[in-house]
Amino acid sequence: MSHLVDLTAAQAAEQIRAGEATAAELFEAYRERAAADDLNAFTWVADAAPSENGHASTPLGGVPIAVKDLFCTEGVPSQAASKILEGYRPPYTATVVAKLRDAGAPLLGQTNQDEFAMGSSNENSAFGPVFNPWDRSRVPGGSSGGSAAAVAAGLAPWAIGTDTGGSIRQPAALCGIVGLKPTYGACSRYGMIAFASSLDQAGPLTRDVTDAALLFRHMIGRDPQDSTSLEFPGEIAPPESEDLKGVKLGVPEDLTGAEGGIEPGVRESFEATLGLAERLGATIEPCRLPHAPHALSAYYLIAPAEASANLARFDGVRYGLRLDGDKDLVTMYSRTREVGFGPEVKRRIMLGTYALSSGYYDAYYGTAQKVRTKIAEDFKTAFERFDFIVTPTSPCAAFELGAKTDDPLAMYLNDFLAVPMSLAGIPAISIPSGLSDGLPVGFQLAGPAFSESRLLDAAYALERAIGFDGTGARR
Ligand code: GLN
């Protein structure tokens, strides 16, 4: 039975379909592992396998899934790792979670994250930090750190997370797994606790590219409950490219130059991967994204601005925590928010409220939106010449717990290479490209809107050539 958890999700689904294992056996094997989690990756684990039979005939075969705590799941604590949502059990389920359940992926558990998805190390969680399974003194990345650590350690076959400015790709990179941030609008945001609504996207975190494609295939589609969701043009088939013949890769010197602060071990792995891509038939050339270095500044105005509006709903009246206000409503609001939000969330609310204030709106928020448009145009121009833009996913490998908690700007720099794609709304995937001093490094490929099929294909060809061994993180 233990061999079951060594399989990728697609392989496990295949075994169930072939009658060599049952969905209930697989669920129980993972449930036991998740319940014994010593990485603090889970905030809640299901107590029993769901009773329905017939999993063998579903597309996802009954392979259970771990879901970031940011997704509302009916009757299950869904708290965005925030004290302000303490005890909140939503009366409905997020569309992507419901779609996956209906396709045959029952809920294994909810995973730890940075509070309201604000962070890059999972240290901003009301449930405490998550430990990186490759080295427990290090962070798993964030904000989807629990999902990434759970998949890397083999506590879950696969997981979903959300990416607003890197939160799927960066933890995937730091944990040595695959993470896909889809085109904005590809997956419904309904039931995803909102951080920055114009950026938030759900996506898969998986052991390999095939699993990412399989999961993504069942997440997409227009949802009448989310007016920004779109019908995905075309189907997502299992990736099968064996080479990169005719594929043009652009390396943006504006991001990969000195400004990016890329660690030597990360650069080495990136360059080795470019070498492999060339051997697979790709052509590689430098390209320009002149406004991309300003992405982080624009992001840290736009995301907090949207967050300050989205988080206004947490007032102690409707959800979770409520502190006594001595019969005064405003005192109740302010005490609840004072105690319920952590320091990073408060910082973002203050930044965002300031950026949206009438005297500064044009200077800050308005300017940031113009920069965002320029960045989207840079990518558009680049994609006239290139199929994909490639960079390392994160400038550094997993860092020590506590190393950046006192320096928000150092923490924000982790997303220097991930945020431009988020602002442009385009898809990007991170795949493990090797190890640097025993820690995983991620390679990022970004493509035009709705190019996920091609992106997954190219990532698959590279993944085969890289031959990354993730077993070092499993226990
Ligand atoms: N690390 C970035 C932030 O703190 C991105 C987070 C995310 O993608 N949810 O905002």
XYZ file of C-alpha atoms and ligand atoms in Angstrom:
485
model
C 0.000 0.000 0.000
C 2.771 2.481 0.842
C 3.801 2.394 -2.817
C 0.484 4.113 -3.612
C 1.749 7.380 -2.165
C 4.876 7.158 -4.303
C 2.774 7.528 -7.422
C 1.903 10.783 -9.092
C -1.787 11.652 -8.976
C -2.294 10.648 -12.611
C -0.612 7.282 -11.962
C -2.699 6.715 -8.822
C -5.892 7.502 -10.764
C -4.777 4.974 -13.375
C -4.303 2.247 -10.720
C -7.768 2.927 -9.331
C -9.231 2.774 -12.804
C -7.436 -0.526 -13.461
C -8.868 -1.933 -10.212
C -5.401 -2.360 -8.663
C -6.245 -0.047 -5.785
C -9.409 1.547 -4.474
C -10.078 5.237 -4.017
C -10.876 4.548 -0.351
C -7.440 2.928 0.185
C -5.681 5.840 -1.438
C -7.693 8.360 0.560
C -6.907 6.601 3.815
C -3.185 6.343 2.994
C -3.009 10.095 2.448
C -5.373 10.923 5.273
C -3.085 9.156 7.738
C -0.056 10.991 6.379
C -1.802 14.363 6.429
C -3.082 13.772 9.974
C 0.491 13.031 11.108
C 1.773 16.213 9.371
C 4.779 17.618 11.234
C 5.391 20.453 8.757
C 2.332 22.442 9.896
C 1.150 22.236 6.298
C -2.496 21.469 7.120
C -4.967 23.586 9.056
C -7.679 20.927 8.840
C -7.704 17.270 7.718
C -10.815 15.250 6.778
C -11.611 12.507 9.303
C -12.860 9.916 6.893
C -12.993 9.109 3.233
C -16.166 10.368 1.595
C -18.546 7.474 1.235
C -19.551 7.750 -2.435
C -18.449 4.941 -4.684
C -17.892 5.107 -8.392
C -14.657 7.098 -8.221
C -13.024 4.697 -10.634
C -15.173 6.075 -13.425
C -14.469 9.768 -12.751
C -11.784 11.720 -14.638
C -9.755 12.360 -11.462
C -10.271 8.810 -10.223
C -10.933 9.620 -6.560
C -7.423 10.998 -5.946
C -7.886 13.328 -2.945
C -6.849 16.975 -3.001
C -5.452 19.455 -0.507
C -6.923 22.930 -0.769
C -5.438 26.224 0.406
C -7.319 27.645 3.379
C -8.301 30.611 1.169
C -10.940 28.493 -0.587
C -14.367 28.341 1.013
C -15.497 24.773 1.538
C -18.973 24.159 2.875
C -19.010 23.133 6.527
C -15.206 23.004 6.749
C -13.126 25.638 8.591
C -11.976 28.029 5.818
C -10.096 30.800 7.540
C -7.514 32.220 5.116
C -5.084 31.496 7.990
C -6.458 34.558 9.780
C -7.608 34.931 13.344
C -10.399 37.176 12.126
C -12.011 34.166 10.413
C -11.598 31.925 13.452
C -14.178 29.159 13.350
C -15.687 30.308 10.050
C -17.357 27.416 8.245
C -18.762 28.708 4.970
C -22.269 27.784 3.864
C -21.038 27.164 0.295
C -18.093 25.755 -1.646
C -15.777 27.633 -4.001
C -16.454 26.844 -7.661
C -13.026 25.324 -8.370
C -13.226 23.086 -5.298
C -16.737 21.963 -6.304
C -15.593 21.329 -9.877
C -12.684 19.192 -8.704
C -14.897 17.295 -6.281
C -17.389 16.630 -9.079
C -14.565 15.446 -11.339
C -13.555 12.918 -8.662
C -11.067 14.669 -6.350
C -12.469 14.595 -2.793
C -11.204 17.048 -0.178
C -8.280 15.746 1.886
C -7.755 18.898 3.915
C -7.254 22.654 4.030
C -3.674 23.909 3.909
C -1.761 26.580 5.768
C -0.860 29.840 4.036
C 0.140 33.420 4.694
C -2.801 35.297 6.202
C -5.121 36.374 3.363
C -2.353 35.241 0.944
C -0.117 38.161 1.896
C 3.444 36.937 2.044
C 6.227 34.962 0.439
C 7.327 32.686 3.266
C 4.185 31.414 5.000
C 5.383 33.120 8.171
C 2.366 35.484 8.229
C -0.070 32.742 9.241
C -2.210 32.820 12.393
C -1.502 29.054 12.514
C 2.270 29.534 12.603
C 4.855 28.920 9.886
C 5.125 25.903 7.594
C 8.459 24.079 7.399
C 10.160 23.291 4.116
C 10.364 19.494 3.746
C 13.840 19.753 2.151
C 15.192 21.526 5.237
C 12.922 22.167 8.192
C 14.832 25.262 9.294
C 13.755 26.954 6.059
C 10.550 28.463 4.691
C 8.446 26.698 2.039
C 7.743 30.001 0.261
C 4.354 31.622 0.221
C 1.642 32.364 0.281
C 0.530 28.842 -0.772
C 3.270 27.334 1.429
C 1.117 24.635 3.042
C -0.074 23.302 -0.320
C 3.484 23.280 -1.713
C 5.034 21.606 1.352
C 2.243 19.003 1.544
C 2.711 17.959 -2.093
C 6.521 17.995 -1.929
C 6.531 15.879 1.255
C 3.992 13.408 -0.130
C 1.336 14.336 2.444
C -1.048 15.040 -0.436
C -1.014 13.766 -4.022
C -1.767 17.231 -5.342
C -3.105 20.574 -4.193
C -4.503 23.873 -5.287
C -3.396 27.333 -4.257
C -3.844 30.903 -5.369
C -1.431 33.278 -7.039
C -1.876 37.044 -6.797
C 1.764 37.968 -7.293
C 3.668 34.685 -7.231
C 2.014 32.666 -4.471
C 1.729 29.438 -6.466
C 4.972 29.664 -8.448
C 7.366 30.806 -5.724
C 6.414 28.150 -3.111
C 6.401 25.520 -5.883
C 9.956 26.588 -6.737
C 11.137 26.562 -3.117
C 9.616 23.112 -2.497
C 10.729 21.458 -5.754
C 7.313 20.897 -7.334
C 5.291 22.224 -10.287
C 3.058 25.293 -9.898
C 0.852 26.854 -12.573
C -0.624 30.337 -12.409
C -3.324 30.415 -15.085
C -4.428 33.273 -17.320
C -6.521 35.723 -15.303
C -10.148 34.646 -15.699
C -9.425 31.008 -16.649
C -10.635 29.765 -13.246
C -13.562 31.132 -11.306
C -12.739 33.188 -8.223
C -16.141 32.478 -6.667
C -15.616 31.286 -3.102
C -11.950 32.258 -3.036
C -11.502 34.675 -0.139
C -10.514 37.861 -1.972
C -7.114 39.515 -1.641
C -6.644 41.589 -4.829
C -9.521 40.770 -7.143
C -7.900 41.950 -10.391
C -4.934 39.624 -9.797
C -6.121 36.582 -7.793
C -6.111 33.267 -9.684
C -6.438 29.672 -8.511
C -4.072 27.049 -9.874
C -2.531 23.602 -9.334
C 0.519 22.609 -7.277
C 1.627 19.120 -8.311
C 4.498 16.653 -8.420
C 4.789 16.889 -12.186
C 3.541 18.689 -15.276
C 1.142 15.897 -16.272
C -0.655 16.196 -12.929
C -0.799 19.990 -13.343
C -2.448 19.614 -16.758
C -4.937 17.038 -15.472
C -5.966 19.166 -12.509
C -6.096 22.404 -14.490
C -8.285 20.793 -17.130
C -10.986 20.364 -14.480
C -10.620 23.800 -12.880
C -11.267 26.014 -15.887
C -14.425 27.459 -17.332
C -16.813 30.357 -17.152
C -18.818 30.630 -13.978
C -21.921 32.834 -13.826
C -20.928 33.601 -10.205
C -17.707 35.336 -11.327
C -18.193 37.906 -14.063
C -14.432 38.025 -14.725
C -14.259 34.312 -15.551
C -14.147 33.217 -19.167
C -14.832 30.136 -21.227
C -11.406 28.658 -21.859
C -10.707 28.464 -25.585
C -9.904 24.829 -26.284
C -9.254 21.783 -24.145
C -6.291 20.997 -21.961
C -4.905 17.669 -23.145
C -2.222 15.623 -21.366
C 1.122 17.164 -22.392
C 3.235 14.994 -24.666
C 5.913 17.074 -26.409
C 9.292 15.444 -26.358
C 11.250 18.352 -27.744
C 11.191 22.108 -28.163
C 11.815 22.219 -31.924
C 10.913 25.617 -33.327
C 10.163 27.082 -29.893
C 11.556 30.583 -29.318
C 12.436 31.487 -25.745
C 13.118 35.071 -24.676
C 15.297 35.811 -21.653
C 14.310 39.262 -20.349
C 17.513 41.034 -19.446
C 15.527 43.642 -17.495
C 14.613 40.938 -14.985
C 17.565 38.579 -15.102
C 20.261 41.299 -14.942
C 21.922 42.583 -11.783
C 18.705 44.248 -10.524
C 17.004 40.894 -9.957
C 19.480 39.919 -7.237
C 19.562 36.339 -8.514
C 21.658 34.033 -6.310
C 24.605 32.318 -8.031
C 23.188 28.796 -7.482
C 19.851 29.845 -8.973
C 21.557 31.437 -11.969
C 23.611 28.298 -12.551
C 20.512 26.094 -12.582
C 18.724 28.579 -14.865
C 21.586 28.584 -17.349
C 21.901 24.812 -17.293
C 18.175 24.584 -18.081
C 18.563 27.014 -20.986
C 21.298 24.688 -22.271
C 18.913 21.730 -22.079
C 16.210 23.733 -23.858
C 18.634 24.481 -26.658
C 19.511 20.790 -26.961
C 15.787 20.065 -27.233
C 15.660 22.365 -30.253
C 14.623 25.721 -28.751
C 16.211 28.977 -29.825
C 17.107 31.318 -27.004
C 17.627 35.031 -27.303
C 17.711 37.970 -24.940
C 14.617 40.161 -24.951
C 13.426 43.373 -23.370
C 10.587 44.017 -20.930
C 11.580 47.595 -20.170
C 8.845 48.321 -17.619
C 8.978 44.971 -15.803
C 11.458 46.132 -13.147
C 8.726 48.540 -11.968
C 6.223 45.719 -11.530
C 6.927 45.255 -7.839
C 6.331 48.952 -7.069
C 3.077 48.951 -9.039
C 1.991 45.677 -7.435
C 2.562 46.958 -3.906
C 0.151 49.817 -4.623
C -2.494 47.941 -6.612
C -2.668 44.789 -4.459
C -2.887 46.627 -1.100
C -5.413 49.097 -2.604
C -7.707 46.236 -3.624
C -7.039 44.409 -0.354
C -8.011 47.437 1.717
C -11.414 47.448 0.017
C -11.878 43.650 0.054
C -10.971 43.295 3.721
C -13.454 45.977 4.815
C -16.068 43.203 5.069
C -14.322 41.641 8.075
C -15.952 43.734 10.744
C -17.024 41.195 13.362
C -20.638 41.245 12.156
C -20.782 38.598 9.457
C -17.908 36.160 9.876
C -15.636 34.582 12.433
C -14.226 36.581 15.312
C -16.172 39.254 17.224
C -14.867 41.196 20.189
C -17.148 42.904 22.648
C -17.463 46.636 21.966
C -19.095 47.666 25.282
C -22.380 48.232 23.431
C -20.681 50.498 20.886
C -20.635 49.324 17.246
C -17.523 51.207 16.156
C -15.599 49.986 19.209
C -16.662 46.425 18.333
C -15.410 46.890 14.743
C -12.092 48.325 15.762
C -11.380 45.859 18.561
C -12.248 42.948 16.280
C -9.961 44.212 13.505
C -7.203 45.125 15.952
C -7.098 41.599 17.375
C -8.165 39.672 14.261
C -5.666 40.912 11.662
C -1.939 40.201 11.804
C 0.729 42.882 11.287
C 1.291 42.301 7.534
C -2.432 42.511 6.804
C -2.668 45.745 8.780
C 0.328 47.138 6.879
C -1.379 46.371 3.553
C -4.704 47.884 4.649
C -2.932 51.081 5.669
C -0.859 51.244 2.485
C -3.909 50.583 0.336
C -6.159 53.032 2.122
C -3.498 55.701 1.745
C -2.957 54.943 -1.957
C -6.704 55.291 -2.568
C -7.209 58.458 -0.519
C -8.604 61.351 -2.518
C -5.445 63.495 -2.356
C -3.134 60.689 -3.477
C -5.289 58.488 -5.704
C -3.906 59.774 -9.014
C -0.332 60.003 -7.832
C -0.197 56.457 -6.486
C -3.018 54.185 -7.599
C -3.496 55.936 -10.971
C 0.219 55.854 -11.773
C 0.490 52.203 -10.754
C -2.357 51.315 -13.144
C -0.546 53.089 -15.983
C 2.626 51.132 -15.208
C 0.544 47.952 -15.221
C -0.678 48.737 -18.747
C 2.901 49.378 -19.909
C 4.005 46.023 -18.509
C 1.183 44.210 -20.299
C 2.234 45.969 -23.534
C 5.877 44.933 -23.009
C 4.800 41.292 -22.878
C 2.579 41.705 -25.925
C 5.491 43.089 -27.912
C 7.811 40.338 -26.680
C 5.318 37.634 -27.682
C 5.420 38.904 -31.281
C 8.942 37.457 -31.418
C 8.927 34.784 -28.740
C 6.723 31.855 -27.775
C 7.634 32.062 -24.094
C 9.513 34.311 -21.728
C 11.726 32.407 -19.316
C 13.292 33.406 -15.997
C 14.180 31.744 -12.724
C 10.963 31.642 -10.651
C 12.502 33.122 -7.533
C 15.811 34.977 -7.149
C 16.741 32.705 -4.245
C 16.241 29.184 -2.957
C 14.419 28.540 0.356
C 15.741 30.876 3.063
C 15.960 30.378 6.827
C 12.820 30.904 8.902
C 12.923 34.416 10.339
C 15.579 35.646 7.868
C 13.322 38.287 6.276
C 10.466 38.767 8.734
C 11.826 42.096 10.025
C 12.402 43.513 6.556
C 9.208 43.707 4.479
C 11.055 45.095 1.458
C 13.488 42.152 1.380
C 10.460 39.869 1.625
C 8.684 41.663 -1.249
C 11.763 41.232 -3.493
C 11.137 37.467 -3.570
C 8.436 38.160 -6.135
C 10.490 40.362 -8.464
C 10.371 37.704 -11.203
C 6.780 36.563 -10.611
C 4.796 39.787 -10.277
C 5.171 41.101 -13.872
C 3.156 38.133 -15.229
C 0.464 38.664 -12.592
C 0.029 42.315 -13.558
C -0.176 41.320 -17.230
C -2.745 38.584 -16.445
C -0.770 35.971 -18.397
C -0.114 32.323 -17.511
C 3.200 31.172 -16.071
C 4.458 27.840 -14.806
C 7.296 26.962 -12.458
C 9.017 23.596 -12.774
C 11.881 22.311 -10.644
C 15.164 22.749 -12.528
C 17.602 21.229 -10.037
C 19.153 21.789 -6.644
C 21.399 24.524 -5.313
C 23.194 23.441 -2.122
C 20.576 20.736 -1.675
C 17.623 23.122 -2.105
C 15.267 23.179 -5.089
C 15.358 25.881 -7.749
C 12.441 26.763 -10.039
C 12.443 27.605 -13.753
C 9.591 29.830 -14.954
C 7.992 29.882 -18.406
C 5.376 32.531 -19.216
C 3.210 32.664 -22.341
C 0.447 34.811 -23.850
C -3.070 34.713 -22.397
C -4.707 31.280 -22.784
C -1.502 29.607 -24.022
C -1.629 27.077 -21.146
C -1.715 24.034 -23.454
C 1.479 25.067 -25.222
C 3.036 26.171 -21.948
C 2.337 22.794 -20.328
C 3.699 21.009 -23.384
C 6.961 22.954 -23.326
C 7.265 22.500 -19.552
C 6.705 18.768 -20.011
C 9.488 18.445 -22.588
C 11.852 20.335 -20.299
C 10.795 18.369 -17.238
C 11.723 15.130 -18.991
C 15.099 16.507 -19.995
C 15.817 17.842 -16.492
C 14.823 14.592 -14.758
C 14.450 16.267 -11.342
C 14.279 13.857 -8.413
C 11.843 15.109 -5.786
C 12.130 12.141 -3.465
C 14.533 14.050 -1.178
C 11.516 15.868 0.290
C 9.282 12.847 0.866
C 9.067 11.079 4.146
N 4.138 37.587 -2.013
C 3.205 38.453 -2.663
C 2.452 39.246 -1.629
O 2.778 39.154 -0.510
C 2.276 37.651 -3.514
C 1.221 36.986 -2.732
C 0.271 36.183 -3.570
O 0.525 35.881 -4.740
N -0.858 35.873 -2.972
O 1.553 39.948 -1.909
